Coordinates of C-alpha atoms in Angstrom, one line a residue:
Chain A
M65 CA -37.2 -64.2 28.1
I66 CA -36.3 -61.4 29.7
A67 CA -32.2 -62.5 30.1
D68 CA -32.1 -63.4 26.7
L69 CA -33.4 -59.8 25.4
V70 CA -30.3 -58.1 27.8
G71 CA -28.0 -60.6 26.5
S72 CA -28.3 -58.8 23.2
R73 CA -26.1 -56.7 22.5
S74 CA -28.2 -55.1 19.6
V75 CA -30.8 -55.1 22.0
R76 CA -29.0 -53.2 24.4
R77 CA -27.9 -50.6 21.8
A78 CA -31.4 -49.9 20.6
L79 CA -32.3 -50.0 23.8
G80 CA -29.9 -47.1 24.7
A81 CA -30.8 -45.5 21.8
A82 CA -34.4 -45.3 22.5
G83 CA -33.7 -43.9 26.0
I84 CA -31.5 -41.2 25.0
V85 CA -34.5 -40.1 22.4
A86 CA -37.1 -40.7 25.2
T87 CA -34.7 -38.3 27.7
L88 CA -34.3 -35.5 25.4
A89 CA -37.7 -35.2 24.6
F90 CA -39.3 -35.7 28.2
S91 CA -36.8 -33.2 28.8
A92 CA -38.0 -30.7 26.6
P93 CA -39.2 -27.8 28.8
W94 CA -36.2 -27.6 30.8
L95 CA -33.4 -27.9 27.6
S96 CA -35.6 -25.6 25.5
P97 CA -34.1 -22.1 25.5
Y98 CA -37.5 -20.5 24.7
D99 CA -40.7 -21.0 24.7
P100 CA -42.3 -23.0 22.0
N101 CA -45.6 -21.0 21.6
E102 CA -43.6 -17.8 22.2
H103 CA -43.5 -15.1 19.1
L104 CA -40.2 -13.7 20.1
D105 CA -40.3 -10.5 17.6
A106 CA -41.9 -10.7 14.5
V107 CA -39.5 -7.8 13.0
E108 CA -36.4 -9.1 13.5
L109 CA -36.8 -12.7 13.7
R110 CA -39.4 -13.4 11.3
I111 CA -37.9 -16.6 9.5
A112 CA -34.0 -15.8 11.1
G113 CA -31.2 -18.5 10.2
P114 CA -29.5 -20.2 12.2
S115 CA -27.8 -18.6 14.4
W116 CA -25.8 -19.2 18.1
H117 CA -29.1 -18.1 19.7
H118 CA -31.7 -20.3 17.9
P119 CA -29.4 -23.5 16.8
L120 CA -32.1 -24.7 14.2
G121 CA -33.7 -20.8 13.6
T122 CA -36.7 -19.5 14.0
D123 CA -40.1 -19.7 11.9
L124 CA -42.9 -17.5 10.3
F125 CA -44.0 -16.8 13.6
S126 CA -40.4 -15.4 14.6
R127 CA -40.9 -18.4 17.4
D128 CA -37.4 -20.9 18.0
V129 CA -37.5 -24.3 15.9
L130 CA -34.9 -26.0 18.3
S131 CA -37.9 -25.5 21.5
R132 CA -40.4 -26.3 19.1
V133 CA -39.0 -29.4 17.9
L134 CA -38.2 -30.7 21.4
Y135 CA -41.7 -30.0 22.5
G136 CA -42.7 -31.4 19.1
T137 CA -41.0 -34.4 20.2
R138 CA -42.3 -35.0 23.3
V139 CA -46.0 -34.8 21.9
S140 CA -45.2 -37.3 19.0
L141 CA -43.2 -40.0 21.7
T142 CA -46.5 -39.0 24.1
V143 CA -49.7 -40.3 21.6
A144 CA -47.0 -42.7 20.1
A145 CA -46.7 -45.0 23.4
L146 CA -49.9 -44.3 25.0
S147 CA -52.2 -45.5 21.2
V148 CA -49.5 -48.1 21.2
L149 CA -50.8 -49.3 25.0
V150 CA -54.2 -48.8 23.6
S151 CA -53.5 -50.8 20.3
V152 CA -51.4 -53.7 22.3
T153 CA -54.2 -54.0 25.3
L154 CA -56.9 -54.1 22.7
G155 CA -55.3 -55.8 19.4
T156 CA -54.1 -59.1 22.3
A157 CA -57.6 -59.1 23.5
V158 CA -59.8 -59.6 20.4
G159 CA -56.9 -61.8 19.3
M160 CA -57.3 -64.2 21.9
A161 CA -61.0 -63.7 22.2
A162 CA -61.3 -64.8 18.5
W163 CA -59.4 -67.8 19.5
L164 CA -61.5 -68.2 22.8
A165 CA -64.8 -68.1 21.4
G166 CA -63.7 -69.6 18.3
G167 CA -66.6 -70.5 15.4
A168 CA -68.5 -68.4 14.0
V169 CA -67.7 -64.7 16.3
D170 CA -63.9 -65.7 15.0
T171 CA -65.1 -65.8 11.7
V172 CA -66.8 -62.5 11.9
L173 CA -64.1 -60.3 13.8
M174 CA -61.6 -61.5 11.2
R175 CA -63.5 -60.8 8.6
L176 CA -64.4 -57.2 10.7
V177 CA -60.5 -56.7 11.2
D178 CA -59.8 -57.9 7.1
G179 CA -62.0 -54.9 6.2
A180 CA -60.3 -52.3 8.2
L181 CA -57.0 -53.3 7.6
A182 CA -59.0 -53.4 4.2
I183 CA -59.3 -49.6 4.6
P184 CA -55.9 -47.7 4.2
R185 CA -55.1 -46.3 7.7
I186 CA -54.8 -42.6 6.1
L187 CA -57.9 -42.5 4.6
L188 CA -59.7 -44.5 8.0
L189 CA -58.3 -41.5 9.7
L190 CA -59.7 -39.3 7.5
V191 CA -63.2 -40.6 7.6
I192 CA -62.9 -40.1 11.6
A193 CA -61.4 -36.6 11.7
A194 CA -64.4 -35.7 9.1
L195 CA -66.8 -36.8 11.6
W196 CA -64.8 -35.0 15.4
N197 CA -64.8 -31.5 15.4
H198 CA -62.3 -30.4 18.0
I199 CA -58.9 -33.0 18.7
N200 CA -57.4 -32.9 22.0
L201 CA -54.4 -35.3 23.2
A202 CA -56.9 -37.9 24.6
A203 CA -59.0 -37.7 21.7
L204 CA -55.8 -38.4 19.5
V205 CA -54.5 -41.5 21.3
A206 CA -58.1 -42.9 21.6
I207 CA -58.0 -42.4 17.6
L208 CA -54.5 -43.8 17.2
G209 CA -54.6 -46.7 19.3
L210 CA -58.7 -47.7 18.7
T211 CA -57.3 -48.0 14.9
S212 CA -54.1 -49.5 15.1
W213 CA -54.9 -52.5 16.5
F214 CA -55.9 -54.8 13.7
G215 CA -52.7 -56.1 13.3
T216 CA -52.3 -57.2 16.2
S217 CA -55.0 -59.3 16.6
R218 CA -54.0 -61.1 13.7
V219 CA -50.2 -61.8 14.9
V220 CA -51.6 -62.7 18.4
R221 CA -54.9 -65.1 17.0
A222 CA -51.7 -67.0 14.7
E223 CA -49.3 -67.0 17.7
V224 CA -52.5 -68.7 19.9
L225 CA -53.4 -70.6 16.9
S226 CA -49.6 -72.3 17.0
A227 CA -49.5 -72.2 20.6
R228 CA -52.4 -74.5 20.9
A229 CA -50.4 -77.1 19.6
R230 CA -47.8 -77.0 22.5
E231 CA -46.8 -79.2 25.1
Y232 CA -47.7 -76.8 28.0
V233 CA -50.9 -76.7 26.4
A234 CA -51.7 -79.8 26.6
A235 CA -50.3 -79.9 30.0
A236 CA -52.8 -77.5 31.6
R237 CA -55.3 -78.8 29.8
S238 CA -55.1 -82.2 31.5
L239 CA -54.8 -80.7 34.6
G240 CA -58.5 -79.7 34.0
L241 CA -58.0 -75.6 33.5
S242 CA -60.5 -73.7 32.1
R243 CA -59.8 -72.1 28.5
V244 CA -59.8 -68.8 29.9
R245 CA -57.6 -69.3 33.0
I246 CA -55.1 -71.3 30.1
A247 CA -55.2 -68.6 27.7
T248 CA -54.6 -66.1 29.8
Q249 CA -51.8 -67.3 32.4
H250 CA -50.1 -69.8 29.9
V251 CA -50.7 -68.9 26.6
L252 CA -50.1 -65.1 26.7
P253 CA -46.2 -65.1 28.9
N254 CA -45.5 -67.6 25.8
I255 CA -46.6 -65.0 23.0
A256 CA -45.1 -62.1 24.6
G257 CA -42.2 -61.6 23.0
P258 CA -43.9 -61.2 19.2
I259 CA -46.5 -58.8 20.9
L260 CA -43.3 -57.0 22.2
V261 CA -41.9 -57.1 18.9
A262 CA -45.8 -55.4 17.4
A263 CA -45.6 -52.6 20.2
S264 CA -41.8 -51.0 19.6
L265 CA -42.7 -50.9 15.4
G266 CA -46.0 -49.4 16.3
V267 CA -44.6 -46.8 18.0
G268 CA -42.5 -46.3 14.9
Q269 CA -45.4 -46.3 12.7
I270 CA -47.9 -44.2 15.2
I271 CA -44.8 -41.6 15.0
L272 CA -45.0 -41.5 11.3
V273 CA -48.9 -41.5 11.0
E274 CA -49.7 -38.7 13.6
A275 CA -46.8 -37.0 11.8
G276 CA -48.8 -37.4 8.9
L277 CA -52.4 -36.7 10.0
S278 CA -50.9 -32.9 11.8
F279 CA -49.1 -32.6 8.1
L280 CA -52.7 -32.5 6.6
G281 CA -54.2 -30.6 9.7
L282 CA -55.8 -32.5 11.5
G283 CA -53.7 -33.1 14.4
L284 CA -53.6 -31.3 17.7
A285 CA -55.0 -27.4 16.6
P286 CA -52.4 -25.5 16.6
P287 CA -50.4 -23.7 18.4
T288 CA -49.3 -27.1 20.1
A289 CA -46.0 -28.0 18.7
S290 CA -46.2 -31.1 16.4
L291 CA -43.5 -31.8 14.6
G292 CA -46.2 -32.8 11.4
A293 CA -47.5 -29.7 11.8
M294 CA -44.7 -27.8 11.5
I295 CA -43.4 -29.4 8.5
Q296 CA -46.8 -27.9 6.7
E297 CA -46.2 -24.7 8.4
G298 CA -42.9 -25.0 6.6
Q299 CA -43.4 -25.7 3.1
S300 CA -45.3 -22.7 2.1
F301 CA -41.8 -20.9 2.3
V302 CA -39.5 -23.9 2.5
Y303 CA -37.0 -22.3 -0.4
Q304 CA -36.0 -19.5 1.7
A305 CA -36.7 -20.9 5.5
P306 CA -35.7 -24.7 4.4
W307 CA -34.7 -25.1 8.3
V308 CA -38.0 -24.3 9.2
V309 CA -38.9 -28.2 7.7
V310 CA -35.6 -29.8 7.6
A311 CA -35.4 -30.0 11.3
P312 CA -38.3 -31.7 12.9
G313 CA -38.0 -34.1 9.5
V314 CA -34.6 -35.2 10.6
V315 CA -36.1 -35.5 14.3
I316 CA -39.4 -37.6 13.3
V317 CA -36.8 -40.0 11.0
L318 CA -34.5 -40.9 13.8
T319 CA -37.0 -41.2 16.3
V320 CA -39.1 -43.7 14.0
L321 CA -35.5 -45.2 13.0
V322 CA -34.9 -45.8 16.8
F323 CA -38.0 -47.2 17.0
S324 CA -37.4 -49.4 14.5
A325 CA -34.1 -51.1 15.6
L326 CA -35.6 -52.1 18.5
G327 CA -38.3 -54.0 16.9
E328 CA -36.2 -55.7 14.9
S329 CA -32.8 -56.4 17.1
L330 CA -35.9 -57.8 19.7
R331 CA -37.4 -60.1 17.1
E332 CA -33.9 -61.4 16.0
A333 CA -33.2 -61.9 19.9
L334 CA -36.3 -63.5 20.5
D335 CA -36.2 -65.7 17.6
P336 CA -33.0 -67.9 17.8
R337 CA -34.0 -69.8 14.4
S338 CA -33.6 -66.7 12.5
G339 CA -29.8 -66.8 12.9
G340 CA -28.1 -65.2 10.3
R341 CA -31.4 -65.6 8.5
P342 CA -32.9 -61.8 8.0
A343 CA -36.3 -61.4 8.9
Chain B
M269 CA -58.9 -73.8 -8.5
I270 CA -62.5 -72.7 -9.4
R271 CA -64.3 -73.3 -6.5
Y272 CA -60.6 -71.8 -4.9
A273 CA -61.9 -68.6 -6.9
A274 CA -65.4 -68.6 -5.9
S275 CA -64.4 -69.3 -1.8
R276 CA -62.1 -66.1 -2.7
A277 CA -64.6 -64.2 -3.8
I278 CA -66.8 -65.1 -1.7
H279 CA -64.7 -64.2 1.2
A280 CA -63.5 -60.5 -0.9
F281 CA -66.8 -59.6 -0.7
A282 CA -67.6 -60.5 2.8
V283 CA -64.6 -58.1 3.8
V284 CA -66.1 -55.3 1.8
L285 CA -69.5 -55.5 3.7
A286 CA -67.0 -55.1 6.9
V287 CA -65.9 -52.1 5.1
T288 CA -69.2 -50.7 4.4
T289 CA -70.8 -51.5 7.9
L290 CA -67.8 -50.2 9.4
T291 CA -67.8 -46.7 7.5
F292 CA -71.8 -46.7 8.6
V293 CA -71.0 -47.1 12.6
L294 CA -68.1 -44.5 12.3
I295 CA -70.5 -41.9 10.8
H296 CA -73.3 -42.0 13.3
A297 CA -70.8 -43.2 16.5
A298 CA -69.7 -39.7 15.7
P299 CA -70.9 -36.4 17.6
G300 CA -73.0 -34.5 15.0
D301 CA -75.0 -35.2 12.2
P302 CA -74.7 -33.6 8.7
L303 CA -77.4 -31.1 10.0
T304 CA -75.5 -30.0 13.1
G305 CA -74.1 -26.5 10.9
L306 CA -77.4 -26.1 10.3
R307 CA -79.1 -25.8 13.7
E308 CA -76.6 -24.1 14.7
S309 CA -77.5 -21.2 12.2
A310 CA -80.1 -18.4 12.5
Y311 CA -81.4 -18.9 9.9
A312 CA -83.0 -22.6 10.0
S313 CA -86.3 -22.9 11.8
P314 CA -87.3 -25.7 13.1
E315 CA -89.8 -27.2 10.7
F316 CA -86.7 -26.5 7.9
I317 CA -84.8 -28.7 10.2
T318 CA -87.3 -31.4 10.3
R319 CA -88.2 -30.8 6.7
A320 CA -84.4 -31.6 6.1
Q321 CA -84.4 -33.9 8.1
R322 CA -87.0 -36.2 6.6
H323 CA -85.6 -35.3 3.1
M324 CA -82.2 -37.1 3.7
G325 CA -84.0 -40.2 4.9
L326 CA -82.5 -39.0 9.0
D327 CA -85.5 -39.8 10.8
R328 CA -85.9 -43.3 10.1
P329 CA -84.6 -46.3 12.4
L330 CA -81.5 -47.0 11.9
Y331 CA -81.6 -50.0 10.8
V332 CA -83.7 -48.7 7.9
Q333 CA -80.8 -46.0 7.6
Y334 CA -78.3 -48.9 7.1
L335 CA -80.4 -51.3 4.6
V336 CA -80.6 -48.4 2.2
Y337 CA -77.3 -47.0 2.7
L338 CA -75.9 -50.6 1.6
G339 CA -79.1 -50.7 -1.4
N340 CA -77.6 -47.1 -2.6
L341 CA -74.1 -48.5 -2.2
F342 CA -75.3 -51.8 -4.2
R343 CA -76.4 -49.4 -7.0
G344 CA -73.9 -46.9 -7.1
D345 CA -75.4 -44.4 -5.7
L346 CA -73.0 -42.7 -3.3
G347 CA -75.1 -39.8 -2.5
E348 CA -75.0 -36.5 -2.7
S349 CA -71.7 -34.0 -1.6
F350 CA -73.5 -31.7 1.3
A351 CA -70.8 -28.8 0.6
T352 CA -71.3 -29.0 -3.2
H353 CA -75.0 -30.2 -4.1
I354 CA -72.9 -31.9 -6.7
P355 CA -73.5 -36.3 -6.4
V356 CA -70.8 -37.7 -5.1
W357 CA -69.7 -40.0 -8.0
H358 CA -69.5 -36.5 -10.3
L359 CA -66.3 -35.5 -7.8
L360 CA -64.9 -38.6 -7.4
R361 CA -65.2 -39.7 -11.1
P362 CA -62.1 -37.6 -12.6
A363 CA -60.2 -38.0 -9.3
I364 CA -60.0 -42.3 -9.9
P365 CA -57.5 -42.3 -12.4
N366 CA -55.2 -40.1 -11.0
T367 CA -54.7 -41.4 -8.1
L368 CA -54.7 -45.1 -10.4
L369 CA -52.0 -43.3 -12.5
L370 CA -50.3 -42.5 -9.8
G371 CA -50.3 -45.9 -7.9
A372 CA -49.0 -47.5 -11.0
A373 CA -46.3 -45.2 -11.5
A374 CA -45.3 -45.5 -7.9
L375 CA -45.7 -49.4 -7.9
L376 CA -43.0 -49.7 -10.5
V377 CA -40.7 -47.9 -9.4
D378 CA -41.3 -49.2 -5.5
F379 CA -40.6 -53.2 -7.1
T380 CA -38.2 -52.0 -9.7
V381 CA -36.0 -50.1 -7.0
G382 CA -36.7 -53.0 -3.9
M383 CA -35.7 -56.0 -6.1
A384 CA -32.5 -53.8 -7.5
V385 CA -31.8 -53.1 -3.6
A386 CA -32.7 -56.7 -2.5
A387 CA -30.9 -58.5 -5.3
P388 CA -27.1 -57.8 -4.5
Q389 CA -27.8 -58.2 -0.7
A390 CA -29.0 -61.7 -0.6
I391 CA -26.0 -62.8 -2.8
R392 CA -23.9 -62.4 0.5
P393 CA -25.5 -62.6 3.2
G394 CA -23.9 -61.3 6.2
G395 CA -21.9 -59.0 4.1
R396 CA -20.6 -54.9 4.0
L397 CA -22.9 -54.4 1.3
D398 CA -25.9 -56.1 2.6
R399 CA -25.4 -54.3 5.9
W400 CA -25.0 -51.2 4.3
L401 CA -28.2 -51.6 2.7
S402 CA -29.9 -53.0 5.3
N403 CA -29.2 -49.8 7.4
V404 CA -30.5 -47.8 4.2
T405 CA -33.3 -49.5 3.4
L406 CA -34.5 -49.2 7.7
A407 CA -33.6 -44.9 7.9
V408 CA -35.9 -45.0 4.4
Y409 CA -38.8 -46.7 6.2
A410 CA -38.4 -44.6 8.9
V411 CA -38.9 -41.4 6.9
P412 CA -42.8 -39.4 6.3
V413 CA -43.1 -39.5 2.5
F414 CA -44.9 -36.1 2.9
W415 CA -41.6 -35.0 4.2
L416 CA -39.2 -36.7 1.4
G417 CA -42.0 -35.3 -1.5
I418 CA -41.2 -31.7 -0.2
L419 CA -37.4 -32.4 0.2
L420 CA -37.5 -33.9 -3.7
S421 CA -39.1 -30.7 -4.8
M422 CA -36.6 -28.7 -3.5
L423 CA -34.4 -30.3 -5.2
F424 CA -35.4 -31.9 -8.3
S425 CA -37.8 -28.4 -9.0
Q426 CA -36.6 -25.6 -7.4
A427 CA -32.8 -25.5 -7.3
L428 CA -32.5 -27.8 -10.5
G429 CA -35.4 -26.7 -12.6
W430 CA -35.5 -30.1 -14.1
L431 CA -39.2 -30.6 -13.1
P432 CA -42.8 -28.9 -12.3
I433 CA -45.0 -29.3 -9.6
G434 CA -48.3 -28.8 -8.8
D435 CA -51.0 -30.1 -10.6
I436 CA -51.0 -32.9 -13.1
R437 CA -50.7 -30.9 -15.9
D438 CA -49.4 -27.4 -17.5
P439 CA -52.1 -24.9 -17.9
I440 CA -51.1 -23.7 -21.0
I441 CA -50.0 -26.8 -22.8
A442 CA -53.2 -28.8 -22.1
A443 CA -55.1 -25.9 -23.6
A444 CA -52.7 -25.0 -26.4
G445 CA -50.7 -28.3 -27.0
T446 CA -50.4 -31.1 -29.7
T447 CA -50.9 -34.7 -27.6
P448 CA -48.0 -35.8 -27.7
Q449 CA -46.3 -32.2 -25.8
K450 CA -49.6 -33.2 -23.4
V451 CA -48.6 -36.7 -23.0
V452 CA -44.6 -35.4 -21.8
D453 CA -46.4 -32.5 -20.0
I454 CA -48.2 -35.0 -18.2
L455 CA -45.5 -37.9 -17.2
R456 CA -43.5 -34.7 -16.1
H457 CA -45.3 -34.0 -13.0
L458 CA -46.0 -37.5 -13.0
V459 CA -41.9 -38.3 -11.9
L460 CA -41.6 -36.7 -8.6
P461 CA -44.9 -37.6 -6.6
A462 CA -44.2 -41.3 -8.3
A463 CA -40.7 -41.7 -7.0
T464 CA -41.9 -40.1 -3.8
L465 CA -44.3 -42.7 -2.7
G466 CA -42.1 -45.6 -4.3
L467 CA -39.2 -44.8 -3.3
V468 CA -40.5 -45.3 0.3
G469 CA -42.3 -48.4 -0.5
A470 CA -39.1 -49.8 -1.8
A471 CA -37.8 -50.2 1.1
S472 CA -40.2 -52.2 2.7
T473 CA -40.2 -54.0 -1.0
A474 CA -36.6 -54.6 -0.2
R475 CA -36.8 -56.0 2.8
Y476 CA -38.8 -58.6 1.9
Q477 CA -37.8 -59.4 -1.2
R478 CA -34.2 -60.1 0.7
T479 CA -35.7 -62.7 2.7
A480 CA -37.7 -64.4 -0.5
L481 CA -34.0 -64.5 -2.7
F482 CA -32.3 -65.8 0.8
D483 CA -35.3 -68.1 1.2
A484 CA -34.8 -69.3 -2.2
L485 CA -31.2 -69.5 -2.8
R486 CA -31.0 -71.7 -0.4
Q487 CA -33.4 -74.7 -1.7
D488 CA -32.4 -78.0 -2.7
F489 CA -33.2 -77.2 -6.7
I490 CA -30.1 -74.5 -6.2
R491 CA -27.8 -77.1 -4.9
T492 CA -29.0 -79.2 -8.5
A493 CA -28.8 -76.4 -10.4
H494 CA -25.3 -75.4 -9.3
A495 CA -24.0 -79.2 -9.5
K496 CA -24.9 -79.3 -12.9
G497 CA -22.9 -77.1 -13.8
L498 CA -24.6 -74.0 -14.3
T499 CA -23.1 -70.5 -13.7
A500 CA -23.7 -68.9 -10.3
R501 CA -25.1 -66.4 -12.8
V502 CA -28.0 -68.4 -14.7
V503 CA -28.9 -69.9 -11.0
L504 CA -29.6 -66.6 -9.2
L505 CA -31.7 -65.4 -12.5
R506 CA -33.3 -67.9 -14.0
H507 CA -34.1 -70.2 -11.3
A508 CA -33.7 -68.4 -7.7
L509 CA -35.0 -65.0 -9.1
R510 CA -38.5 -66.7 -10.6
N511 CA -39.0 -68.2 -7.3
A512 CA -38.7 -65.0 -5.7
L513 CA -41.1 -63.2 -7.0
L514 CA -43.4 -66.0 -6.1
P515 CA -43.9 -64.2 -2.7
T516 CA -43.3 -60.2 -4.8
I517 CA -47.1 -61.1 -5.8
T518 CA -48.4 -61.7 -2.0
L519 CA -46.5 -58.4 -1.8
F520 CA -48.4 -56.7 -4.4
G521 CA -51.3 -57.4 -2.4
L522 CA -50.2 -56.3 1.4
S523 CA -48.8 -52.9 -0.2
L524 CA -51.7 -51.4 -1.5
P525 CA -53.6 -50.1 1.9
V526 CA -50.0 -48.5 2.3
L527 CA -49.6 -47.5 -1.7
F528 CA -53.0 -45.5 -1.2
S529 CA -52.6 -44.4 2.2
G530 CA -49.0 -42.9 1.3
A531 CA -51.1 -41.6 -2.1
V532 CA -53.4 -39.0 0.1
L533 CA -50.4 -37.3 1.7
V534 CA -48.3 -37.2 -1.6
E535 CA -50.9 -35.9 -3.6
S536 CA -51.4 -33.1 -1.5
V537 CA -47.7 -32.1 -1.1
F538 CA -47.7 -32.3 -4.7
G539 CA -51.1 -30.8 -5.8
W540 CA -52.4 -33.7 -7.8
P541 CA -55.7 -34.0 -8.3
G542 CA -56.9 -37.5 -7.1
M543 CA -58.8 -39.5 -4.6
G544 CA -55.7 -38.3 -1.6
T545 CA -56.6 -34.7 -2.3
L546 CA -60.3 -34.4 -3.0
A547 CA -60.6 -36.7 0.8
V548 CA -58.2 -34.0 2.1
Q549 CA -60.4 -30.9 1.0
S550 CA -63.7 -32.9 1.4
V551 CA -62.9 -33.2 5.6
M552 CA -61.9 -29.3 5.4
R553 CA -65.3 -28.7 4.3
R554 CA -66.5 -31.7 6.8
D555 CA -68.7 -33.0 3.8
Y556 CA -68.2 -36.5 4.9
L557 CA -70.1 -38.7 2.5
V558 CA -67.2 -37.5 -0.1
V559 CA -64.2 -38.7 2.5
T560 CA -66.5 -41.8 3.2
A561 CA -67.4 -42.7 -0.3
A562 CA -63.7 -42.3 -1.2
A563 CA -62.6 -44.8 1.8
T564 CA -64.9 -47.4 0.4
I565 CA -63.8 -47.6 -3.5
T566 CA -59.7 -47.5 -2.3
A567 CA -60.8 -50.4 0.5
T568 CA -62.7 -52.2 -2.3
A569 CA -60.1 -51.9 -4.5
V570 CA -57.2 -53.2 -1.8
V571 CA -60.0 -56.0 -1.4
V572 CA -60.4 -56.7 -5.0
G573 CA -56.4 -56.0 -5.8
S574 CA -54.9 -58.8 -2.5
A575 CA -57.9 -61.3 -3.5
L576 CA -56.6 -60.9 -7.5
A577 CA -53.1 -61.2 -6.0
D578 CA -53.9 -64.8 -4.2
L579 CA -55.9 -65.8 -7.2
L580 CA -52.7 -65.4 -9.0
Y581 CA -50.5 -66.8 -6.8
R582 CA -52.0 -70.3 -7.0
V583 CA -51.6 -70.2 -11.1
A584 CA -48.1 -68.8 -10.7
D585 CA -47.4 -71.7 -8.1
P586 CA -48.6 -75.4 -8.8
R587 CA -47.7 -76.3 -5.6
T588 CA -49.6 -74.9 -3.2
R589 CA -52.7 -76.4 -5.9
S590 CA -52.1 -79.4 -4.2
P591 CA -52.7 -80.0 -0.7
A592 CA -49.0 -80.5 1.1

């Protein structure tokens, strides 16, 4: 499987692009020309346009937009990567547990998942945000991760159900292996592909959700640089200083695009049947 | 068919029950309760807090609270807002039609644009136009909906001055205008929010429809239609499109939660007085009964919508009725 993936040119390209985005974001402390939270000069530099010293201008509080965008991307990527780790692990565990337990447990679990999927994600997060007071990075990761696994658990359950009919499962069963052992050691590696695709698309999705949440003022507390919050702060004076809104938006689009493209190329590389068929 | 409808209804009911259970669990899993603010206040005596607790039923065991909560919900009693002491339903009632109007208009944009983009792609898959449009839809898919809203309002409201933004109607026209003026005014306010929400949705609709049309064009009956000597145009419009519309029904059910999520953000950007705006304002006031009520109502709408979509699919596609 790994060989298939590395052999695909579109996967290699998407991985390269994701690597570049991640490198730029995590080198924020070295690449940023200024401290992202420093009010440089509240008189002279308040909402200054792009210039040689400030390539993306400065914001309402005379902070350097480029530095804030770099740090904000680092926050977004960290939150997204950790949340996806939580959600994919949980989704895989629940999907497999539903299959292993079977019967009533399976039915109840899947109805609960249906219920959770029916609540629009942002509203679900609003309910949680209304109840918790202060959100730090760990809480944000927990909230996003714990509300994003529903779809993955459905995918995993469907994959497990279809894997059950395969010959290797019958072979393992005839060897007398336990169901848990078959599930974890034989089925899991065989459904790693779809899980990887879900994870990659999940990173993009969570970046968008996190941006939406911080746009509504419900993300990490200010002054932490967050792409969604930057857009929200800039919205009220967008006509005087469009760069404050445009720059973080463009960065969100590019970052999400890179991870969507990675997910799509992984899907194509993993499913030779799809061939020319659009996914 | 009736048996299917009944089982689908039971399923939908189970999901709604799951939604209410989840929101109840969330409320009680969170730190603090409606009286947290009161306890921190220097003016509330312990006796007063105990009385308030009893008044709100917070002193009863959790399972009793759960049953009371369910009973109230089924009687349509959503409780009273902590912040304003207005019944939650009175706050939500004026917001619901506004959100539905925005959602319906956005769906219209979503499916029209989505289909218009998907059709030329599916006719020549792998062609230059197809690849170009695929990249465009992938890019639009990555655009935060609230950001698109701000950009569109910059262009069409500020720079060009074509459309108004903010709220759903102009206060002067609403007070003194004639009925046609009022309708036009609301529609003018609707254009930008609906376009914003619809365009982002159109990207996923187009990607989905492209596959659906592609599959429809490669079925046996299409070959038969070509063999009969029908023109490519007739084959596409009368035979392929009709079959590709079937998955659209499913897509409608699937896109509802995403649509409502987007609506929350778009309403915030444009100050549209819908359930999303109300929910966000209520979060700021920690008025969580309003937020959970909004979540429960939209979730119920989503569940009912997707159940209807499933039923419609069964009616529209005779093949699903007999076991294959």
